[in-house]
Coordinates of C-alpha atoms and ligand atoms in Angstrom, one line a residue:
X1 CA 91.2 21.9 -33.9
X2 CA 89.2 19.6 -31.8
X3 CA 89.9 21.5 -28.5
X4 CA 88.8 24.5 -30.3
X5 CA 85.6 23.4 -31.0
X6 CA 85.3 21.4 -27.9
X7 CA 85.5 25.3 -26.3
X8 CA 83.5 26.5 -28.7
X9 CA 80.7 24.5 -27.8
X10 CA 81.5 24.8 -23.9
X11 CA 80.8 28.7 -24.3
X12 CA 77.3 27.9 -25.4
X13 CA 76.6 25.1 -22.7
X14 CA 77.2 22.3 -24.7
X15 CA 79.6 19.5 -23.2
X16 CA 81.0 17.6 -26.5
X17 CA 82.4 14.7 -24.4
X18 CA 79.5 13.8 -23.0
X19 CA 77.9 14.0 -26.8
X20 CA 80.2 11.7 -27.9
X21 CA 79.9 9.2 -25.3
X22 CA 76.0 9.0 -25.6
X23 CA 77.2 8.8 -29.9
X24 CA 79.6 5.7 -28.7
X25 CA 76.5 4.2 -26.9
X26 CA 74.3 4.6 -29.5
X27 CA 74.0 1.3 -32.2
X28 CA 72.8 1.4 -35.3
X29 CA 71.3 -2.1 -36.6
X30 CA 72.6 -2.7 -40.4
X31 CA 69.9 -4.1 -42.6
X32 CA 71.4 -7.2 -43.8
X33 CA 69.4 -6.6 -47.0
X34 CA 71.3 -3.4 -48.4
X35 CA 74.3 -6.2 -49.2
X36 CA 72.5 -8.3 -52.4
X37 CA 69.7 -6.5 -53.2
X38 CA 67.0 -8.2 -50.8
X39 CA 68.0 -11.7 -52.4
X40 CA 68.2 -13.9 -48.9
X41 CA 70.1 -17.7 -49.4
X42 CA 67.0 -19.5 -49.4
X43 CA 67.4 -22.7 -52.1
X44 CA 66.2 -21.2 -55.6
X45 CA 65.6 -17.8 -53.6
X46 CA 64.2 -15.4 -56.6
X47 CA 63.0 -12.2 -57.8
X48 CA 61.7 -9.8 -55.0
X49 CA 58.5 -9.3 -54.9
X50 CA 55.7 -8.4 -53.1
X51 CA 56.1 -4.9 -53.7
X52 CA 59.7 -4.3 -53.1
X53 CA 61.4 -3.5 -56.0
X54 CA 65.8 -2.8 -56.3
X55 CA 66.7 -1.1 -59.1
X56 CA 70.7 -0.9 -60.6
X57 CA 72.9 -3.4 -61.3
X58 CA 76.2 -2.3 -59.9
X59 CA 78.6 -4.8 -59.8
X60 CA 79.9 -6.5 -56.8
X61 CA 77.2 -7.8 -54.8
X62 CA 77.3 -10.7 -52.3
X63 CA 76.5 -13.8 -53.5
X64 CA 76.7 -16.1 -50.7
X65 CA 77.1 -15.7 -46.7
X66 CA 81.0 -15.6 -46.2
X67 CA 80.6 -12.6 -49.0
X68 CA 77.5 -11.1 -46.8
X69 CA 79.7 -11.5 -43.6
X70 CA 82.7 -10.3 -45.7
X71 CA 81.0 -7.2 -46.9
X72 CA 79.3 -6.6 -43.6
X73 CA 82.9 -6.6 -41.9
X74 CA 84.3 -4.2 -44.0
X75 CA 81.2 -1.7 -43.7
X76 CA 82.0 -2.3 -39.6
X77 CA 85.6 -1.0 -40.1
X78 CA 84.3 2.1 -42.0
X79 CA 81.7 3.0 -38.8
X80 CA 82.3 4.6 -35.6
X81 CA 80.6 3.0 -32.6
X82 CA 79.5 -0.2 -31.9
X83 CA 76.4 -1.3 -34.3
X84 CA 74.2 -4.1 -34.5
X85 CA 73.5 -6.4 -37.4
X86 CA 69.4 -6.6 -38.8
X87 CA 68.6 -10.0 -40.0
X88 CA 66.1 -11.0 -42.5
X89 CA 64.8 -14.7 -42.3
X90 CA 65.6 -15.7 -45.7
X91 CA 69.3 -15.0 -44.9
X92 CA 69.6 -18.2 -42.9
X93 CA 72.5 -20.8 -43.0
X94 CA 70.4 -23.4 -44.9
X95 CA 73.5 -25.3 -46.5
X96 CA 71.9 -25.2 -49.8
X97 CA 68.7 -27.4 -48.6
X98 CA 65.2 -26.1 -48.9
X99 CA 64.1 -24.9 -45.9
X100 CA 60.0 -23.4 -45.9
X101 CA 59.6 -20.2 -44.3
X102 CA 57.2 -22.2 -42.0
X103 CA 60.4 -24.9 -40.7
X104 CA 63.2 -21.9 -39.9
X105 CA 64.6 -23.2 -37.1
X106 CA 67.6 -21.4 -34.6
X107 CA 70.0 -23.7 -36.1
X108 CA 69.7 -22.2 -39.5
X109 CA 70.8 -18.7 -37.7
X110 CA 73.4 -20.3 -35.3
X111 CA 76.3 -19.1 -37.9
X112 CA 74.9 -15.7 -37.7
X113 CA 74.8 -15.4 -33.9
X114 CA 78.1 -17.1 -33.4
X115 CA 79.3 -14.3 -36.2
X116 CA 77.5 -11.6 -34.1
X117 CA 79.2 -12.6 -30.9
X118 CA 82.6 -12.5 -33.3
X119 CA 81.7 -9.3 -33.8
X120 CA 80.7 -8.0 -30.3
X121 CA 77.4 -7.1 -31.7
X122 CA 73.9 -7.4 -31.1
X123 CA 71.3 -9.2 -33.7
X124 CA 67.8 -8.3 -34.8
X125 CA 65.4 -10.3 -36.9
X126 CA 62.6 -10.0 -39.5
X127 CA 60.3 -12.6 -40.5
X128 CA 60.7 -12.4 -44.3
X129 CA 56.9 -12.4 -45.5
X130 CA 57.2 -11.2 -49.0
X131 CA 59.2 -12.7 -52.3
X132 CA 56.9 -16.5 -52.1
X133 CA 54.0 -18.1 -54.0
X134 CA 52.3 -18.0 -50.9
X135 CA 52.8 -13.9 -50.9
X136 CA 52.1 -13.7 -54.4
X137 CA 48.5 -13.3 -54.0
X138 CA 49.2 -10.0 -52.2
X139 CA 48.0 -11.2 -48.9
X140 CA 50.0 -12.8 -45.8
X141 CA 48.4 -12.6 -42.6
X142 CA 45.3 -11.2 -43.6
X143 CA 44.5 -13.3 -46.5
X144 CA 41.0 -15.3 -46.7
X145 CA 42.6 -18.4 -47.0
X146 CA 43.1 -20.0 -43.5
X147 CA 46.1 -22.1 -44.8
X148 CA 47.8 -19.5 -46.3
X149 CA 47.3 -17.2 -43.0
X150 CA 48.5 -20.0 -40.7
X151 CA 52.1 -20.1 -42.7
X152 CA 52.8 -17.3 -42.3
X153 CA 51.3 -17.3 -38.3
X154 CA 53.7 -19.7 -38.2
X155 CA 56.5 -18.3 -39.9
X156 CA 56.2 -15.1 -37.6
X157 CA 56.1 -17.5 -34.3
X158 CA 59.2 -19.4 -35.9
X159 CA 61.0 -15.8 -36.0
X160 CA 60.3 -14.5 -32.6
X161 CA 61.5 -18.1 -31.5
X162 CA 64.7 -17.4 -33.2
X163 CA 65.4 -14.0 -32.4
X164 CA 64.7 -14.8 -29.3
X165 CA 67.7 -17.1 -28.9
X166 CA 69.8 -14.9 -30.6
X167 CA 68.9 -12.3 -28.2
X168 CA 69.9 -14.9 -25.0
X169 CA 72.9 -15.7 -26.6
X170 CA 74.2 -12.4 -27.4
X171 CA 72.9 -10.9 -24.0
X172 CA 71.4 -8.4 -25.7
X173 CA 67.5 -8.1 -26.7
X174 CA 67.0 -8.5 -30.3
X175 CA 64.2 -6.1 -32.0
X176 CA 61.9 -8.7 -34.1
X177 CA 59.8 -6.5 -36.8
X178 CA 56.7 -7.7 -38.8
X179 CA 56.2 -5.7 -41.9
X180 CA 54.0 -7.6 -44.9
X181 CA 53.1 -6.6 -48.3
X182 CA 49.3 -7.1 -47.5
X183 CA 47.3 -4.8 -50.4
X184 CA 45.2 -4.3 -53.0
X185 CA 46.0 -2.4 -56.8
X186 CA 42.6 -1.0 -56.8
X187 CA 39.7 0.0 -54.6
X188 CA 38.7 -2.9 -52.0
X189 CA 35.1 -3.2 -51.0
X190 CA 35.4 -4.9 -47.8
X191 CA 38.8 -2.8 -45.8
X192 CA 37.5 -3.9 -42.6
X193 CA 37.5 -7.4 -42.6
X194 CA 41.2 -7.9 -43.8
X195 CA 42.2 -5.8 -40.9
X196 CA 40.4 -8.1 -38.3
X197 CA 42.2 -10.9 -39.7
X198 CA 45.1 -9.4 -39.4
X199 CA 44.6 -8.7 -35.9
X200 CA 43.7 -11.8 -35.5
X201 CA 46.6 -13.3 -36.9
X202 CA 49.0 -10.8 -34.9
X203 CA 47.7 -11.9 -31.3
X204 CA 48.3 -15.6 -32.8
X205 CA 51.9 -14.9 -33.9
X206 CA 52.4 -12.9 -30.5
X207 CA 50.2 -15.3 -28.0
X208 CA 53.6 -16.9 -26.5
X209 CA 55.0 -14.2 -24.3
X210 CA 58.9 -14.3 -24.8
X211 CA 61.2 -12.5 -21.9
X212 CA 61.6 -8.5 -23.1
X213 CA 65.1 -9.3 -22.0
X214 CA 65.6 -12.1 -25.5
X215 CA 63.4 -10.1 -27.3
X216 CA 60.8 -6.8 -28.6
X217 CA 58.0 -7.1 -31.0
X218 CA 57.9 -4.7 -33.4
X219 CA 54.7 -3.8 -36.0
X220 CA 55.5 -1.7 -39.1
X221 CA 53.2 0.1 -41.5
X222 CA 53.3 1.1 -44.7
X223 CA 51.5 3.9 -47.0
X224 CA 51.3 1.9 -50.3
X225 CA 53.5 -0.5 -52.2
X226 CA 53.8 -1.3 -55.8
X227 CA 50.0 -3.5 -56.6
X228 CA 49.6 -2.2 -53.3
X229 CA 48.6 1.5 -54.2
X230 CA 44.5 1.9 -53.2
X231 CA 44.9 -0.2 -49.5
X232 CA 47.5 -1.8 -47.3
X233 CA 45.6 -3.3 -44.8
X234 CA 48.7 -2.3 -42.2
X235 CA 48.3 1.1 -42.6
X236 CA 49.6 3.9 -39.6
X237 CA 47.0 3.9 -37.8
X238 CA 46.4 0.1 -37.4
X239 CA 49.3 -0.3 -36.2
X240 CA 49.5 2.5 -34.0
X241 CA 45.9 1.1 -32.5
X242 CA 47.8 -2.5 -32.3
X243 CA 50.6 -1.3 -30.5
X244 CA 49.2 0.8 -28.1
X245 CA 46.3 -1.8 -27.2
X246 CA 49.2 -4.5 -27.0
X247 CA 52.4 -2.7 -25.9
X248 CA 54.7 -3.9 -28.7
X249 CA 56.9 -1.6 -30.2
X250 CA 56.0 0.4 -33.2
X251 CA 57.9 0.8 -36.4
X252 CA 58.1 3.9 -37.9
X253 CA 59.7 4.1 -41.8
X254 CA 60.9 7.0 -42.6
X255 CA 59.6 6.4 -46.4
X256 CA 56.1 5.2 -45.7
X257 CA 54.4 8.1 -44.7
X258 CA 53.4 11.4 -47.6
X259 CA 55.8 12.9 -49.1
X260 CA 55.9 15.9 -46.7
X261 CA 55.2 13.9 -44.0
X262 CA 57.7 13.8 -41.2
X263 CA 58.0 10.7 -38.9
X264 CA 60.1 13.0 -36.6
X265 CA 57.1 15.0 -35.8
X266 CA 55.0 11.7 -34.5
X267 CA 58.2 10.2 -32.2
X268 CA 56.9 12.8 -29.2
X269 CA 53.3 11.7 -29.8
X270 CA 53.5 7.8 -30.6
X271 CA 56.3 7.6 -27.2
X272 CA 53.0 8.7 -24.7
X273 CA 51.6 5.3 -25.7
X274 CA 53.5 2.8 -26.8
X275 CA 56.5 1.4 -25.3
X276 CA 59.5 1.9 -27.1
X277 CA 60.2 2.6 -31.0
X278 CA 61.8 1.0 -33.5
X279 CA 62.9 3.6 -36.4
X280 CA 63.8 2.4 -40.3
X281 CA 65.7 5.6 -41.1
X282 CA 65.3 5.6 -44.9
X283 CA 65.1 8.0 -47.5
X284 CA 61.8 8.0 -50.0
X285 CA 61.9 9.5 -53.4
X286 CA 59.1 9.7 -55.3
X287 CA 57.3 6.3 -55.0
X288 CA 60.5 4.4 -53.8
X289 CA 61.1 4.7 -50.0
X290 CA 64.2 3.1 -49.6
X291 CA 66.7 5.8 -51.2
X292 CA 70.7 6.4 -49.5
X293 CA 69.7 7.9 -46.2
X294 CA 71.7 11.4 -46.4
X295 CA 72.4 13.9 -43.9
X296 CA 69.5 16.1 -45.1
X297 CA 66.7 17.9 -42.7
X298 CA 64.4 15.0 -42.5
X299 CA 67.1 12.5 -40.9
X300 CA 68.7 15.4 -39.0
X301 CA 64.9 16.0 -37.3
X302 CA 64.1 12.7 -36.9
X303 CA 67.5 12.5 -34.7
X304 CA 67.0 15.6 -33.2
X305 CA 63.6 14.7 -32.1
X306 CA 65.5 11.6 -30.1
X307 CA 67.6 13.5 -28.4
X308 CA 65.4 16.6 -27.5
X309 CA 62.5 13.9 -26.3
X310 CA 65.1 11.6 -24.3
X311 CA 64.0 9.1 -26.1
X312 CA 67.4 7.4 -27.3
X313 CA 66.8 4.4 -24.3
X314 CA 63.6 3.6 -25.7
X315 CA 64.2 3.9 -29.5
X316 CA 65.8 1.0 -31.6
X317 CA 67.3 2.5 -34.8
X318 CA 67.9 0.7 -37.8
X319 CA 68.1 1.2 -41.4
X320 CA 65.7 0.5 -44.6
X321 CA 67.1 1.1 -47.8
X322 CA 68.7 -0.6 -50.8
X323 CA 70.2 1.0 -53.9
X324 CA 71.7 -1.6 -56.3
X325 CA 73.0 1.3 -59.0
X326 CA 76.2 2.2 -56.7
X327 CA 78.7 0.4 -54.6
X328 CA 76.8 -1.2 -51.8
X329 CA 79.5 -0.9 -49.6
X330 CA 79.0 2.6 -50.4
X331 CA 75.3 2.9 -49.9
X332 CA 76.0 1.2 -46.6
X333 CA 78.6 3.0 -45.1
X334 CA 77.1 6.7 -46.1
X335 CA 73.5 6.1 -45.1
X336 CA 74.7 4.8 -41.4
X337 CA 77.3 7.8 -41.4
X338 CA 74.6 10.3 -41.9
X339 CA 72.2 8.7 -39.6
X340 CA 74.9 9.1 -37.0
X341 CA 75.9 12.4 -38.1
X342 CA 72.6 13.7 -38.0
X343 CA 72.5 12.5 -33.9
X344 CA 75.9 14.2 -33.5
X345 CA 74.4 17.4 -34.5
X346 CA 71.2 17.0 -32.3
X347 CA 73.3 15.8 -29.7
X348 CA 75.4 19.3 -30.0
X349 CA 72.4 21.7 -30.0
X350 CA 72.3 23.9 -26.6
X351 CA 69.3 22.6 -25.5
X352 CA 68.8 24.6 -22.1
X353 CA 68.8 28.0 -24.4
X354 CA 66.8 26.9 -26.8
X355 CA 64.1 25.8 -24.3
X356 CA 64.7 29.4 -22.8
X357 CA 64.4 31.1 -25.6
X358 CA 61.2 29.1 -26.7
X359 CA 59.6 29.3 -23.3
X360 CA 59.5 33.2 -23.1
X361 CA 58.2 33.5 -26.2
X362 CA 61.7 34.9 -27.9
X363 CA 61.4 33.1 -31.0
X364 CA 64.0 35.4 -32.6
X365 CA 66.8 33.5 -30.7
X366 CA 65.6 30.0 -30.8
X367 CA 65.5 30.6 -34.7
X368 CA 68.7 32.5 -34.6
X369 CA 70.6 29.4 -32.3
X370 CA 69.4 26.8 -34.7
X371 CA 70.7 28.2 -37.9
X372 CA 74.1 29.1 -35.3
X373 CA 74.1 25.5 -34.5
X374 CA 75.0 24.6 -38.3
X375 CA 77.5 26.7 -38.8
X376 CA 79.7 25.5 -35.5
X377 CA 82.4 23.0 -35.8
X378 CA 80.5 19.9 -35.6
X379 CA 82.1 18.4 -38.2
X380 CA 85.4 19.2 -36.6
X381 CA 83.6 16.7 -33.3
X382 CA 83.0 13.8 -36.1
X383 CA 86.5 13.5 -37.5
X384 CA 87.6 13.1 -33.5
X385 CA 84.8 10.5 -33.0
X386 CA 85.8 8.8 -36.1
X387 CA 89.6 9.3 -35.6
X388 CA 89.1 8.2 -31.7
X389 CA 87.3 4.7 -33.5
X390 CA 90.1 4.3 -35.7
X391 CA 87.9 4.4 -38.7
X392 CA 88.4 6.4 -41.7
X393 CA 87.6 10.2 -41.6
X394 CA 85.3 11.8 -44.1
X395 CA 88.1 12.3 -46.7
X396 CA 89.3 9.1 -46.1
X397 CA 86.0 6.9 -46.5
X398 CA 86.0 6.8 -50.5
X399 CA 89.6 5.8 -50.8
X400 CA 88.6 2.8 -48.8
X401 CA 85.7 2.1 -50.1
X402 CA 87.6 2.3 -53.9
X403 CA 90.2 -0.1 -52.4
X404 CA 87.6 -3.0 -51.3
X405 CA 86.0 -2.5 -54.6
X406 CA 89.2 -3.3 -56.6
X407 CA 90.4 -5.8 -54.2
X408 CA 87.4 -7.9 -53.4
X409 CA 84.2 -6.7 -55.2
X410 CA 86.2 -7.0 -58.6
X411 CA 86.7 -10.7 -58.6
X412 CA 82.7 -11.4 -58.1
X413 CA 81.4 -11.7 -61.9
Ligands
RNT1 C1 59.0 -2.6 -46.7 C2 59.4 -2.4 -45.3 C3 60.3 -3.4 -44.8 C4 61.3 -3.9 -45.8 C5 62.4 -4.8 -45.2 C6 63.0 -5.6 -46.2 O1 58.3 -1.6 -47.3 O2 60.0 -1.1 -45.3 O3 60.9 -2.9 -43.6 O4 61.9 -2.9 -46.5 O5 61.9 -5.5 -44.2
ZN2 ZN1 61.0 -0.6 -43.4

């Protein structure tokens, strides 16, 4: 069947090999996060807050690191490709002491490197500015208080310090994002000077100039939030202004925008001014903007977008989303499947006619070739990729997931 297809695709210009190889070379970083719900091993480490909210109580989750790491492996084993793992700070290795946000250290992420390198995969890092009584005001970096600002200056500087080291040690650069909750509930009078502070605090936490080679800044905005829903003082276009003015990547979530807004539509635009991209393919429903990313139109435009831009070399893409009301395994394993099966199917487009077809104006074909492309056999190209990665095939994946669950996720009450 695979050759088949593989001929298929050759009559229409489209070599599948070489789609496949640029698939293979193309990580995906896993959000730590999806595994317990955004908890983090920080002593005492509580409710989330800040904004972000996990709803469902599906059994199973990890409750320590070896589970984390466990539970990671296993979502390895059910991906194609070589990945990357996305690190939040309060998932440190603090050996049950209580460890600040502001005295994170590279020692307390040693474990997760050395795991990384276990692995033969890369690491990126968050500073976790959210879920604290110093966050619970609803202002981090841009709040009046000059004591609560310089924590979290510091906790930001503490991150990229880490990251930075993980990035060395794993020979590969690590992607450090800033995203905080910063908001108001209900109308502010004064917008402006929360954003200068923020700015403020940014060129603070990103004065030190670390080698590109360690490690990429990263700024992320947000719509709204829950008690965030009249300002977020790191809206789109701050950070769009920041990272252009700056060079640091931007971060675009795919749940942070409207509802019919598209971040695939912004990658060609944002790419003529800032350096690279980082990408949080998500899923938002409603308010929540951290649904199951599914092979739907949005993730499949956002990947074809990549590919029709060239832009894979300069785009980072990880994942944002966390559903506690299925298997997490689950959650995991489908949302990074249909992020990569949405670049398999960009990948297999035939670009050349459908850039002939747009460029004279024949807007018959290139609509005709687009609604061709999903009816080929590219399904037929994934069940190579995944069989050629020894990792389950599509009718495969439940059974395995079912079997983890019985054999492992059970025995965690
Ligand atoms: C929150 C942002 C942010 C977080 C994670 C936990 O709205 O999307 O990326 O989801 O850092
Ligand atoms: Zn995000």
């Amino acid at each position: 069947m695979y050759s088949e297809a593989k001929e298929i695709y050759a009559s229409i210009g489209v070599d599948v090999e070489q789609a496949l190889t640029t698939l293979a070379h193309t990580p995906i970083s896993l959000h730590c996060w999806q595994g317990d719900d955004v908890v983090g091993f920080e002593d005492g480490a509580g409710a989330l807050g800040s904004g972000l909210a996990v709803t469902g109580n599906y059994p199973g989750k990890a409750r320590s690191l070896d589970e984390l790491r466990q539970d990671l492996e296993q979502v390895l084993s059910l991906l194609p490709g070589n990945h990357r793992l996305n690190l939040h700070a309060i998932y440190g290795d603090f050996g049950g002491k209580r460890v600040d946000r502001d005295a994170i250290e590279v020692q307390h992420f040693q474990s997760w490197i050395d795991w990384c390198k276990s692995q033969g995969i890369g690491m990126d890092f968050n500073p976790s500015c959210f879920s604290h009584t110093k966050a619970d005001a609803g202002f981090t970096l841009s709040s009046p208080d000059t004591g609560i600002r310089d924590f979290w200056i510091e906790h930001c500087q503490r991150s990229r310090a880490i990251a930075a080291e993980a990035g060395k040690q794993l020979g590969s650069s690590a992607v450090t994002n800033v995203w905080i909750p910063d908001g108001m509930k209900d109308l502010p009078a004064d917008r402006q000077s929360y954003r200068h502070r923020l700015a403020e605090s940014l060129d603070a936490v990103f004065a030190e100039k670390l080698d590109p080679a360690h490690n990429i800044d990263a700024v992320e905005s947000k719509l709204f939030g829950i008690g965030s829903e009249s300002f977020v003082v790191g809206s789109h276009e701050f950070y769009m202004g920041y990272a252009q003015k700056n060079q640091t990547a931007l971060c675009l979530d795919a749940g942070h925008f409207h509802p019919t807004e598209s971040i695939a539509d912004k990658i060609s635009s944002v790419l003529m001014y800032v350096p690279e991209l980082l990408l949080h393919v998500s899923r938002g429903v409603r308010w929540d903007s951290d649904h199951v990313v599914l092979f739907d139109d949005a993730t499949q435009q956002i990947m074809q977008e990549l590919v029709r831009c060239d832009a894979l070399d300069r785009t980072h893409i990880g994942l944002d989303f966390f559903d506690a009301s299925i298997n997490r395994i689950a959650a995991w394993a489908i949302g990074t499947r249909a992020a990569q099966k949405s670049l398999l199917l960009a990948l297999l487009e035939p670009h050349a006619a459908l850039r002939t077809a747009e460029i004279s104006g024949d807007y018959t074909t290139r609509l005709a070739l687009l609604e061709q492309s999903k009816a080929l056999p590219w399904s037929t190209i994934w069940s190579e990729f995944c069989r050629r990665h020894e990792v389950p095939g599509e009718l495969d994946l439940l059974p395995q997931i079912k079997d983890y669950e019985k054999n492992v996720l059970a025995a965690r009450t």
